[in-house]
Tab-separated table of C-alpha atoms in Angstrom:
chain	number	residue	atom	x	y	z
A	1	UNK	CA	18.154	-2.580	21.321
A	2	UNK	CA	14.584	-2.760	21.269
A	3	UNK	CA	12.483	-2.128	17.759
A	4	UNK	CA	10.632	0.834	19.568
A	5	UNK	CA	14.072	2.166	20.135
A	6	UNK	CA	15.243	1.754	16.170
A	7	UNK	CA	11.742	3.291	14.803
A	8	UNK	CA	12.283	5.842	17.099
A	9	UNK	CA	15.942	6.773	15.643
A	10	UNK	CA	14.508	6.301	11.816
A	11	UNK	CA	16.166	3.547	10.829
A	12	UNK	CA	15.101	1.286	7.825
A	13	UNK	CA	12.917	-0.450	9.558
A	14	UNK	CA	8.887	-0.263	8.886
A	15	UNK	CA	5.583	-0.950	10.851
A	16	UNK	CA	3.191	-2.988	8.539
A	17	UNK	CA	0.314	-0.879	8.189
A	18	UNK	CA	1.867	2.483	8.457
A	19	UNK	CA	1.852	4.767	5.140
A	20	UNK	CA	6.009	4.994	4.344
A	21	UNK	CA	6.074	8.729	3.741
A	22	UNK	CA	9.362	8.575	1.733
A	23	UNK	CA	7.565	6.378	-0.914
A	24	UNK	CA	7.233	6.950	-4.503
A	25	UNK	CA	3.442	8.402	-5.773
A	26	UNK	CA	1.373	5.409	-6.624
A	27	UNK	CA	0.358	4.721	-9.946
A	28	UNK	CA	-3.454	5.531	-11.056
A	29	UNK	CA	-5.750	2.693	-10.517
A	30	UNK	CA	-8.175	3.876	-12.813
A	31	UNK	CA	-10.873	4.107	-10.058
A	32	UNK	CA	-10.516	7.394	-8.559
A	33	UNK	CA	-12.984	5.959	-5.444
A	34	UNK	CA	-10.085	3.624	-4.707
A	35	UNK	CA	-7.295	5.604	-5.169
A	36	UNK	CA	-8.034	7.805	-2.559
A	37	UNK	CA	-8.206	4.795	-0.238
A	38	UNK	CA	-4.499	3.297	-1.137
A	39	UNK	CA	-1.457	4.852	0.572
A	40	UNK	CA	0.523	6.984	-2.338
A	41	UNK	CA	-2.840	7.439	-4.530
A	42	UNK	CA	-2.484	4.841	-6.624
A	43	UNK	CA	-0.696	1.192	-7.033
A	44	UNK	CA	2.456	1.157	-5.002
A	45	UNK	CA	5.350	1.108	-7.220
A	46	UNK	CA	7.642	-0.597	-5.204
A	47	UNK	CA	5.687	-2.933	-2.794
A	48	UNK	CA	2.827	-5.861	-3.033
A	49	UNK	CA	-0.541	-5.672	-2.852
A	50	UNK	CA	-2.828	-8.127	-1.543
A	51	UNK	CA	-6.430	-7.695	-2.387
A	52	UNK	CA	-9.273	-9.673	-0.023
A	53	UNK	CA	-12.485	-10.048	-1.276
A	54	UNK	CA	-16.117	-11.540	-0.083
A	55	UNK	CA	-16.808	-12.991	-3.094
A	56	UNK	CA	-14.729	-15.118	-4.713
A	57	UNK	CA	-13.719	-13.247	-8.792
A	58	UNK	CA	-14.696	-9.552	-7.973
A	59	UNK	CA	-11.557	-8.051	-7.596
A	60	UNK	CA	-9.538	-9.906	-10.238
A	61	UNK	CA	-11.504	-6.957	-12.616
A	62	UNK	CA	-9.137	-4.111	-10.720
A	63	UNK	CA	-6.974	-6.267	-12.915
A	64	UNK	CA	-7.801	-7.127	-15.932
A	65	UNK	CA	-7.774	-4.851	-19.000
């Protein structure tokens, strides 16, 4: 069985990329700008993030406190 076939049946299986619509609301960034840019509003709860940056430091202050 193909994995067309087994997204197509809704099995557990995910496309990279594709908002999970059965996820949980994320979790307030602080930023409302970028919240409305990550799938769930927010942080995931349950996932990992991965943020890319031009310059080197930037986004390590979406981190800190």
């Amino acid at each position: 069985m193909g994995v067309e076939n087994l997204l197509r049946q809704g099995s557990c299986l995910w496309r990279g990329g594709e908002f999970y619509p059965d996820s949980d609301p994320g979790i307030a960034t602080g930023f409302s700008s970028l919240d409305r840019h990550l799938a769930g509003c927010g942080w995931p709860r349950r996932a990992i993030i991965e943020i890319l940056s031009d310059r080197p430091g930037g986004a390590m202050a979406l981190l800190m406190p």
